[in-house]
Amino acid sequence: MPLFVSSLRAPVLMPGWIFLCVEPNFFRVRAAIAVPDRRSRRSLAETDWPMRGESYLVLGGLVRRMMRKERGFTLVEVMVVMLILFIITAMMVPLMRSAILRAHVGAMAADSKSIHLAFKRFYIDNDMYPNSEDDPAFQLDSFEPLVSEGYYDGRVKGKLEGGQADGYDSPDDQGVNQEFWLELTLKYNPNVRFLIAESDNAPLGGGEYYDGIYMYKGGVLTPLTSPVDY
């Protein structure tokens, strides 16, 4: 379909071409669609439309819809529809991202509860939490010895930044391995962090005693509830 744009003079229109006349500001359409006279090779623009101060947009093609008296879309209508679609998209994208993040946080919360339960079960069976240095020391990447001893399946690793936990310790200020803390970072959004602990020594805890599962949000540790509020 030929396309012609001219601001110096009106183009010569052939019979069957569609003619659109748009003012320079591109927001007002002076002529929606006009069909040249089939009995003359003179363009409708040359005879009917002022040439000075305007741009002529000519689309070549058959005008069967016009001959059937079917109404088409004007340029303004198309622009309005595009604007509406743009606004809807701009509104929906943040909502979709928020929903996706909420789903990731919810999945991470479920895994964190399983990890917390695994540490508690390990403590019941061994009268202490896993060591931080001496064997069997807790491994940030494999979650041993919780995995090999059947306390946890290790599925959370795929959700963590770097595929492993950030840090772990079992402080001795309440007795040998009588406390523990584990910090995790969400791979989907590294700004989201988690603390699983029974200790007052966790770096994210700031010296406060925490026992449970917490999300680090806005500089504050918030207990994870169901449903997760993020």
PDB file of C-alpha atoms in Angstrom:
ATOM      1  CA  MET A   1       0.000   0.000   0.000  1.00  0.00           C
ATOM      2  CA  PRO A   2       1.745   3.237  -1.125  1.00  0.00           C
ATOM      3  CA  LEU A   3       2.309   5.964   1.443  1.00  0.00           C
ATOM      4  CA  PHE A   4       2.885   9.616   0.571  1.00  0.00           C
ATOM      5  CA  VAL A   5       3.509  12.534   2.925  1.00  0.00           C
ATOM      6  CA  SER A   6       3.783  16.067   1.616  1.00  0.00           C
ATOM      7  CA  SER A   7       3.705  19.505   3.184  1.00  0.00           C
ATOM      8  CA  LEU A   8       4.561  21.472   0.030  1.00  0.00           C
ATOM      9  CA  ARG A   9       1.772  20.471  -2.267  1.00  0.00           C
ATOM     10  CA  ALA A  10      -1.070  18.017  -2.396  1.00  0.00           C
ATOM     11  CA  PRO A  11      -0.146  14.694  -4.018  1.00  0.00           C
ATOM     12  CA  VAL A  12      -1.840  13.483  -7.155  1.00  0.00           C
ATOM     13  CA  LEU A  13      -4.476  10.947  -6.194  1.00  0.00           C
ATOM     14  CA  MET A  14      -5.451   8.054  -8.399  1.00  0.00           C
ATOM     15  CA  PRO A  15      -9.012   6.685  -8.427  1.00  0.00           C
ATOM     16  CA  GLY A  16      -9.592   4.284  -5.565  1.00  0.00           C
ATOM     17  CA  TRP A  17      -7.002   5.808  -3.230  1.00  0.00           C
ATOM     18  CA  ILE A  18      -7.829   6.886   0.308  1.00  0.00           C
ATOM     19  CA  PHE A  19      -7.046  10.457   1.293  1.00  0.00           C
ATOM     20  CA  LEU A  20      -6.419  11.701   4.851  1.00  0.00           C
ATOM     21  CA  CYS A  21      -5.609  15.309   5.707  1.00  0.00           C
ATOM     22  CA  VAL A  22      -3.957  15.909   9.086  1.00  0.00           C
ATOM     23  CA  GLU A  23      -3.131  19.303  10.563  1.00  0.00           C
ATOM     24  CA  PRO A  24       0.456  19.926  11.726  1.00  0.00           C
ATOM     25  CA  ASN A  25      -0.249  19.443  15.436  1.00  0.00           C
ATOM     26  CA  PHE A  26      -1.292  15.855  14.630  1.00  0.00           C
ATOM     27  CA  PHE A  27      -4.224  15.983  17.032  1.00  0.00           C
ATOM     28  CA  ARG A  28      -6.968  17.263  14.729  1.00  0.00           C
ATOM     29  CA  VAL A  29      -8.106  15.551  11.581  1.00  0.00           C
ATOM     30  CA  ARG A  30      -9.617  17.966   9.109  1.00  0.00           C
ATOM     31  CA  ALA A  31     -10.642  15.319   6.620  1.00  0.00           C
ATOM     32  CA  ALA A  32     -11.196  11.763   7.703  1.00  0.00           C
ATOM     33  CA  ILE A  33     -11.452   9.928   4.380  1.00  0.00           C
ATOM     34  CA  ALA A  34     -12.216  11.166   0.896  1.00  0.00           C
ATOM     35  CA  VAL A  35     -12.471   9.271  -2.377  1.00  0.00           C
ATOM     36  CA  PRO A  36     -11.301  10.925  -5.621  1.00  0.00           C
ATOM     37  CA  ASP A  37     -13.738  11.367  -8.456  1.00  0.00           C
ATOM     38  CA  ARG A  38     -13.544   8.259 -10.637  1.00  0.00           C
ATOM     39  CA  ARG A  39     -14.350  10.328 -13.770  1.00  0.00           C
ATOM     40  CA  SER A  40     -11.306  12.515 -13.378  1.00  0.00           C
ATOM     41  CA  ARG A  41      -7.603  11.885 -12.721  1.00  0.00           C
ATOM     42  CA  ARG A  42      -7.404  15.124 -10.794  1.00  0.00           C
ATOM     43  CA  SER A  43      -6.762  14.606  -7.100  1.00  0.00           C
ATOM     44  CA  LEU A  44      -9.386  15.615  -4.612  1.00  0.00           C
ATOM     45  CA  ALA A  45      -6.655  17.385  -2.670  1.00  0.00           C
ATOM     46  CA  GLU A  46      -5.840  19.660  -5.587  1.00  0.00           C
ATOM     47  CA  THR A  47      -9.408  20.791  -5.976  1.00  0.00           C
ATOM     48  CA  ASP A  48     -10.904  20.701  -2.515  1.00  0.00           C
ATOM     49  CA  TRP A  49      -8.224  20.985   0.158  1.00  0.00           C
ATOM     50  CA  PRO A  50      -5.979  23.933   1.116  1.00  0.00           C
ATOM     51  CA  MET A  51      -2.335  23.082   0.712  1.00  0.00           C
ATOM     52  CA  ARG A  52      -0.533  25.683   2.775  1.00  0.00           C
ATOM     53  CA  GLY A  53       0.227  24.907   6.427  1.00  0.00           C
ATOM     54  CA  GLU A  54      -0.941  21.316   6.234  1.00  0.00           C
ATOM     55  CA  SER A  55       0.510  17.856   5.701  1.00  0.00           C
ATOM     56  CA  TYR A  56      -1.147  15.371   3.399  1.00  0.00           C
ATOM     57  CA  LEU A  57      -1.143  11.702   4.266  1.00  0.00           C
ATOM     58  CA  VAL A  58      -2.239   9.525   1.395  1.00  0.00           C
ATOM     59  CA  LEU A  59      -2.732   5.801   1.657  1.00  0.00           C
ATOM     60  CA  GLY A  60      -3.091   3.918  -1.570  1.00  0.00           C
ATOM     61  CA  GLY A  61      -5.547   1.061  -1.678  1.00  0.00           C
ATOM     62  CA  LEU A  62      -9.008  -0.045  -2.647  1.00  0.00           C
ATOM     63  CA  VAL A  63     -11.899   1.556  -0.813  1.00  0.00           C
ATOM     64  CA  ARG A  64     -14.390  -1.249  -0.921  1.00  0.00           C
ATOM     65  CA  ARG A  65     -15.485  -0.598   2.652  1.00  0.00           C
ATOM     66  CA  MET A  66     -16.205   2.992   1.742  1.00  0.00           C
ATOM     67  CA  MET A  67     -18.239   1.888  -1.257  1.00  0.00           C
ATOM     68  CA  ARG A  68     -20.298  -0.367   1.026  1.00  0.00           C
ATOM     69  CA  LYS A  69     -20.808   2.668   3.285  1.00  0.00           C
ATOM     70  CA  GLU A  70     -19.102   0.942   6.203  1.00  0.00           C
ATOM     71  CA  ARG A  71     -17.650   3.295   8.748  1.00  0.00           C
ATOM     72  CA  GLY A  72     -13.915   2.933   9.437  1.00  0.00           C
ATOM     73  CA  PHE A  73     -11.733   4.253  12.261  1.00  0.00           C
ATOM     74  CA  THR A  74     -10.460   7.802  12.212  1.00  0.00           C
ATOM     75  CA  LEU A  75      -6.926   8.668  13.225  1.00  0.00           C
ATOM     76  CA  VAL A  76      -8.156  10.253  16.454  1.00  0.00           C
ATOM     77  CA  GLU A  77     -10.102   7.105  17.365  1.00  0.00           C
ATOM     78  CA  VAL A  78      -7.054   4.929  16.793  1.00  0.00           C
ATOM     79  CA  MET A  79      -4.901   7.259  18.901  1.00  0.00           C
ATOM     80  CA  VAL A  80      -7.466   7.238  21.738  1.00  0.00           C
ATOM     81  CA  VAL A  81      -7.571   3.434  21.741  1.00  0.00           C
ATOM     82  CA  MET A  82      -3.767   3.264  21.789  1.00  0.00           C
ATOM     83  CA  LEU A  83      -3.676   5.738  24.691  1.00  0.00           C
ATOM     84  CA  ILE A  84      -6.199   3.680  26.667  1.00  0.00           C
ATOM     85  CA  LEU A  85      -4.204   0.494  26.056  1.00  0.00           C
ATOM     86  CA  PHE A  86      -1.025   2.256  27.169  1.00  0.00           C
ATOM     87  CA  ILE A  87      -2.677   3.436  30.404  1.00  0.00           C
ATOM     88  CA  ILE A  88      -4.076  -0.024  31.148  1.00  0.00           C
ATOM     89  CA  THR A  89      -0.670  -1.602  30.535  1.00  0.00           C
ATOM     90  CA  ALA A  90       1.048   0.949  32.781  1.00  0.00           C
ATOM     91  CA  MET A  91      -1.424   0.102  35.558  1.00  0.00           C
ATOM     92  CA  MET A  92      -1.301  -3.669  35.147  1.00  0.00           C
ATOM     93  CA  VAL A  93       2.474  -4.201  35.022  1.00  0.00           C
ATOM     94  CA  PRO A  94       3.138  -3.116  38.652  1.00  0.00           C
ATOM     95  CA  LEU A  95       0.176  -5.184  39.841  1.00  0.00           C
ATOM     96  CA  MET A  96       1.477  -8.255  38.029  1.00  0.00           C
ATOM     97  CA  ARG A  97       4.968  -7.776  39.442  1.00  0.00           C
ATOM     98  CA  SER A  98       3.556  -7.399  42.936  1.00  0.00           C
ATOM     99  CA  ALA A  99       1.507 -10.587  42.535  1.00  0.00           C
ATOM    100  CA  ILE A 100       4.550 -12.513  41.294  1.00  0.00           C
ATOM    101  CA  LEU A 101       6.677 -11.252  44.200  1.00  0.00           C
ATOM    102  CA  ARG A 102       3.946 -12.182  46.657  1.00  0.00           C
ATOM    103  CA  ALA A 103       3.895 -15.715  45.216  1.00  0.00           C
ATOM    104  CA  HIS A 104       7.679 -16.042  45.574  1.00  0.00           C
ATOM    105  CA  VAL A 105       7.560 -14.749  49.154  1.00  0.00           C
ATOM    106  CA  GLY A 106       4.729 -17.154  49.962  1.00  0.00           C
ATOM    107  CA  ALA A 107       6.697 -20.120  48.611  1.00  0.00           C
ATOM    108  CA  MET A 108       9.765 -18.989  50.541  1.00  0.00           C
ATOM    109  CA  ALA A 109       7.708 -18.654  53.714  1.00  0.00           C
ATOM    110  CA  ALA A 110       6.507 -22.245  53.376  1.00  0.00           C
ATOM    111  CA  ASP A 111      10.084 -23.491  52.947  1.00  0.00           C
ATOM    112  CA  SER A 112      11.259 -21.393  55.896  1.00  0.00           C
ATOM    113  CA  LYS A 113       8.668 -23.017  58.144  1.00  0.00           C
ATOM    114  CA  SER A 114       9.929 -26.444  57.074  1.00  0.00           C
ATOM    115  CA  ILE A 115      13.527 -25.410  57.817  1.00  0.00           C
ATOM    116  CA  HIS A 116      12.594 -24.042  61.230  1.00  0.00           C
ATOM    117  CA  LEU A 117      10.801 -27.288  62.061  1.00  0.00           C
ATOM    118  CA  ALA A 118      13.842 -29.279  60.871  1.00  0.00           C
ATOM    119  CA  PHE A 119      16.131 -27.396  63.272  1.00  0.00           C
ATOM    120  CA  LYS A 120      13.702 -27.987  66.137  1.00  0.00           C
ATOM    121  CA  ARG A 121      13.508 -31.717  65.410  1.00  0.00           C
ATOM    122  CA  PHE A 122      17.306 -31.905  65.168  1.00  0.00           C
ATOM    123  CA  TYR A 123      17.541 -30.246  68.582  1.00  0.00           C
ATOM    124  CA  ILE A 124      15.064 -32.661  70.155  1.00  0.00           C
ATOM    125  CA  ASP A 125      17.050 -35.659  68.883  1.00  0.00           C
ATOM    126  CA  ASN A 126      20.555 -34.300  69.631  1.00  0.00           C
ATOM    127  CA  ASP A 127      20.074 -31.862  72.539  1.00  0.00           C
ATOM    128  CA  MET A 128      21.773 -29.179  70.450  1.00  0.00           C
ATOM    129  CA  TYR A 129      21.579 -27.412  67.120  1.00  0.00           C
ATOM    130  CA  PRO A 130      24.002 -28.204  64.250  1.00  0.00           C
ATOM    131  CA  ASN A 131      27.542 -26.925  64.765  1.00  0.00           C
ATOM    132  CA  SER A 132      28.769 -23.878  62.896  1.00  0.00           C
ATOM    133  CA  GLU A 133      32.388 -25.068  62.604  1.00  0.00           C
ATOM    134  CA  ASP A 134      33.030 -28.537  64.067  1.00  0.00           C
ATOM    135  CA  ASP A 135      31.683 -31.650  62.345  1.00  0.00           C
ATOM    136  CA  PRO A 136      28.926 -32.177  61.604  1.00  0.00           C
ATOM    137  CA  ALA A 137      28.937 -28.473  60.745  1.00  0.00           C
ATOM    138  CA  PHE A 138      25.970 -26.879  59.001  1.00  0.00           C
ATOM    139  CA  GLN A 139      26.656 -26.325  55.276  1.00  0.00           C
ATOM    140  CA  LEU A 140      25.236 -23.204  53.657  1.00  0.00           C
ATOM    141  CA  ASP A 141      25.000 -24.758  50.187  1.00  0.00           C
ATOM    142  CA  SER A 142      23.736 -28.272  50.975  1.00  0.00           C
ATOM    143  CA  PHE A 143      21.884 -27.715  54.288  1.00  0.00           C
ATOM    144  CA  GLU A 144      23.732 -30.661  55.779  1.00  0.00           C
ATOM    145  CA  PRO A 145      23.396 -32.353  58.195  1.00  0.00           C
ATOM    146  CA  LEU A 146      19.646 -31.673  58.061  1.00  0.00           C
ATOM    147  CA  VAL A 147      19.289 -33.275  54.615  1.00  0.00           C
ATOM    148  CA  SER A 148      21.314 -36.474  55.076  1.00  0.00           C
ATOM    149  CA  GLU A 149      19.701 -37.178  58.445  1.00  0.00           C
ATOM    150  CA  GLY A 150      16.194 -36.789  57.021  1.00  0.00           C
ATOM    151  CA  TYR A 151      15.123 -33.586  58.722  1.00  0.00           C
ATOM    152  CA  TYR A 152      14.806 -31.513  55.540  1.00  0.00           C
ATOM    153  CA  ASP A 153      14.786 -32.156  51.770  1.00  0.00           C
ATOM    154  CA  GLY A 154      16.838 -29.086  50.723  1.00  0.00           C
ATOM    155  CA  ARG A 155      14.317 -27.814  48.172  1.00  0.00           C
ATOM    156  CA  VAL A 156      14.778 -24.173  49.179  1.00  0.00           C
ATOM    157  CA  LYS A 157      18.197 -23.920  47.490  1.00  0.00           C
ATOM    158  CA  GLY A 158      16.669 -23.121  44.097  1.00  0.00           C
ATOM    159  CA  LYS A 159      14.924 -20.068  45.569  1.00  0.00           C
ATOM    160  CA  LEU A 160      18.034 -18.564  47.168  1.00  0.00           C
ATOM    161  CA  GLU A 161      20.436 -16.031  45.716  1.00  0.00           C
ATOM    162  CA  GLY A 162      23.594 -17.894  44.789  1.00  0.00           C
ATOM    163  CA  GLY A 163      21.885 -21.204  45.538  1.00  0.00           C
ATOM    164  CA  GLN A 164      22.815 -21.126  49.214  1.00  0.00           C
ATOM    165  CA  ALA A 165      22.102 -19.491  52.565  1.00  0.00           C
ATOM    166  CA  ASP A 166      23.791 -16.209  53.512  1.00  0.00           C
ATOM    167  CA  GLY A 167      25.043 -17.193  56.935  1.00  0.00           C
ATOM    168  CA  TYR A 168      24.611 -19.525  59.905  1.00  0.00           C
ATOM    169  CA  ASP A 169      25.824 -19.730  63.464  1.00  0.00           C
ATOM    170  CA  SER A 170      25.089 -21.653  66.658  1.00  0.00           C
ATOM    171  CA  PRO A 171      26.260 -19.322  69.462  1.00  0.00           C
ATOM    172  CA  ASP A 172      27.389 -20.761  72.788  1.00  0.00           C
ATOM    173  CA  ASP A 173      26.400 -17.926  75.140  1.00  0.00           C
ATOM    174  CA  GLN A 174      23.428 -20.001  76.378  1.00  0.00           C
ATOM    175  CA  GLY A 175      25.350 -23.286  76.321  1.00  0.00           C
ATOM    176  CA  VAL A 176      27.009 -25.365  73.594  1.00  0.00           C
ATOM    177  CA  ASN A 177      24.962 -25.042  70.405  1.00  0.00           C
ATOM    178  CA  GLN A 178      21.836 -24.058  72.312  1.00  0.00           C
ATOM    179  CA  GLU A 179      20.973 -21.284  69.862  1.00  0.00           C
ATOM    180  CA  PHE A 180      20.954 -20.938  66.092  1.00  0.00           C
ATOM    181  CA  TRP A 181      20.262 -18.413  63.390  1.00  0.00           C
ATOM    182  CA  LEU A 182      20.085 -18.753  59.597  1.00  0.00           C
ATOM    183  CA  GLU A 183      19.792 -15.876  57.118  1.00  0.00           C
ATOM    184  CA  LEU A 184      18.517 -16.240  53.538  1.00  0.00           C
ATOM    185  CA  THR A 185      18.092 -13.952  50.505  1.00  0.00           C
ATOM    186  CA  LEU A 186      15.368 -14.435  47.890  1.00  0.00           C
ATOM    187  CA  LYS A 187      16.808 -14.962  44.409  1.00  0.00           C
ATOM    188  CA  TYR A 188      13.817 -13.373  42.639  1.00  0.00           C
ATOM    189  CA  ASN A 189      14.294 -10.128  44.566  1.00  0.00           C
ATOM    190  CA  PRO A 190      17.519  -9.734  46.604  1.00  0.00           C
ATOM    191  CA  ASN A 191      15.897  -6.931  48.604  1.00  0.00           C
ATOM    192  CA  VAL A 192      13.789  -9.576  50.343  1.00  0.00           C
ATOM    193  CA  ARG A 193      15.614 -11.420  53.142  1.00  0.00           C
ATOM    194  CA  PHE A 194      14.584 -13.949  55.759  1.00  0.00           C
ATOM    195  CA  LEU A 195      15.709 -14.904  59.247  1.00  0.00           C
ATOM    196  CA  ILE A 196      15.105 -18.331  60.785  1.00  0.00           C
ATOM    197  CA  ALA A 197      16.304 -18.312  64.359  1.00  0.00           C
ATOM    198  CA  GLU A 198      16.160 -19.074  68.027  1.00  0.00           C
ATOM    199  CA  SER A 199      18.795 -16.620  69.148  1.00  0.00           C
ATOM    200  CA  ASP A 200      19.623 -13.066  70.145  1.00  0.00           C
ATOM    201  CA  ASN A 201      22.833 -13.050  68.091  1.00  0.00           C
ATOM    202  CA  ALA A 202      21.520 -12.878  64.516  1.00  0.00           C
ATOM    203  CA  PRO A 203      23.005  -9.966  62.520  1.00  0.00           C
ATOM    204  CA  LEU A 204      19.560  -8.987  61.225  1.00  0.00           C
ATOM    205  CA  GLY A 205      18.188  -9.204  64.767  1.00  0.00           C
ATOM    206  CA  GLY A 206      20.216  -6.327  66.144  1.00  0.00           C
ATOM    207  CA  GLY A 207      20.708  -7.994  69.532  1.00  0.00           C
ATOM    208  CA  GLU A 208      17.024  -8.821  70.060  1.00  0.00           C
ATOM    209  CA  TYR A 209      15.888 -12.369  70.783  1.00  0.00           C
ATOM    210  CA  TYR A 210      14.004 -14.002  67.917  1.00  0.00           C
ATOM    211  CA  ASP A 211      12.428 -17.433  67.807  1.00  0.00           C
ATOM    212  CA  GLY A 212      10.653 -18.262  64.582  1.00  0.00           C
ATOM    213  CA  ILE A 213      10.561 -17.136  60.947  1.00  0.00           C
ATOM    214  CA  TYR A 214      10.917 -13.493  59.972  1.00  0.00           C
ATOM    215  CA  MET A 215      11.077 -11.390  56.839  1.00  0.00           C
ATOM    216  CA  TYR A 216      13.415  -8.411  56.669  1.00  0.00           C
ATOM    217  CA  LYS A 217      11.264  -5.569  55.306  1.00  0.00           C
ATOM    218  CA  GLY A 218      12.009  -1.861  55.408  1.00  0.00           C
ATOM    219  CA  GLY A 219      14.766  -2.339  57.959  1.00  0.00           C
ATOM    220  CA  VAL A 220      12.400  -4.197  60.294  1.00  0.00           C
ATOM    221  CA  LEU A 221      12.055  -7.921  60.983  1.00  0.00           C
ATOM    222  CA  THR A 222       8.423  -8.893  60.575  1.00  0.00           C
ATOM    223  CA  PRO A 223       7.044 -12.293  61.659  1.00  0.00           C
ATOM    224  CA  LEU A 224       5.809 -14.275  58.684  1.00  0.00           C
ATOM    225  CA  THR A 225       2.095 -14.909  58.873  1.00  0.00           C
ATOM    226  CA  SER A 226      -0.365 -16.758  56.648  1.00  0.00           C
ATOM    227  CA  PRO A 227      -1.252 -15.301  54.213  1.00  0.00           C
ATOM    228  CA  VAL A 228       2.069 -13.539  53.806  1.00  0.00           C
ATOM    229  CA  ASP A 229       1.741  -9.754  53.962  1.00  0.00           C
ATOM    230  CA  TYR A 230       4.187  -8.116  51.580  1.00  0.00           C
TER     231      TYR A 230
END
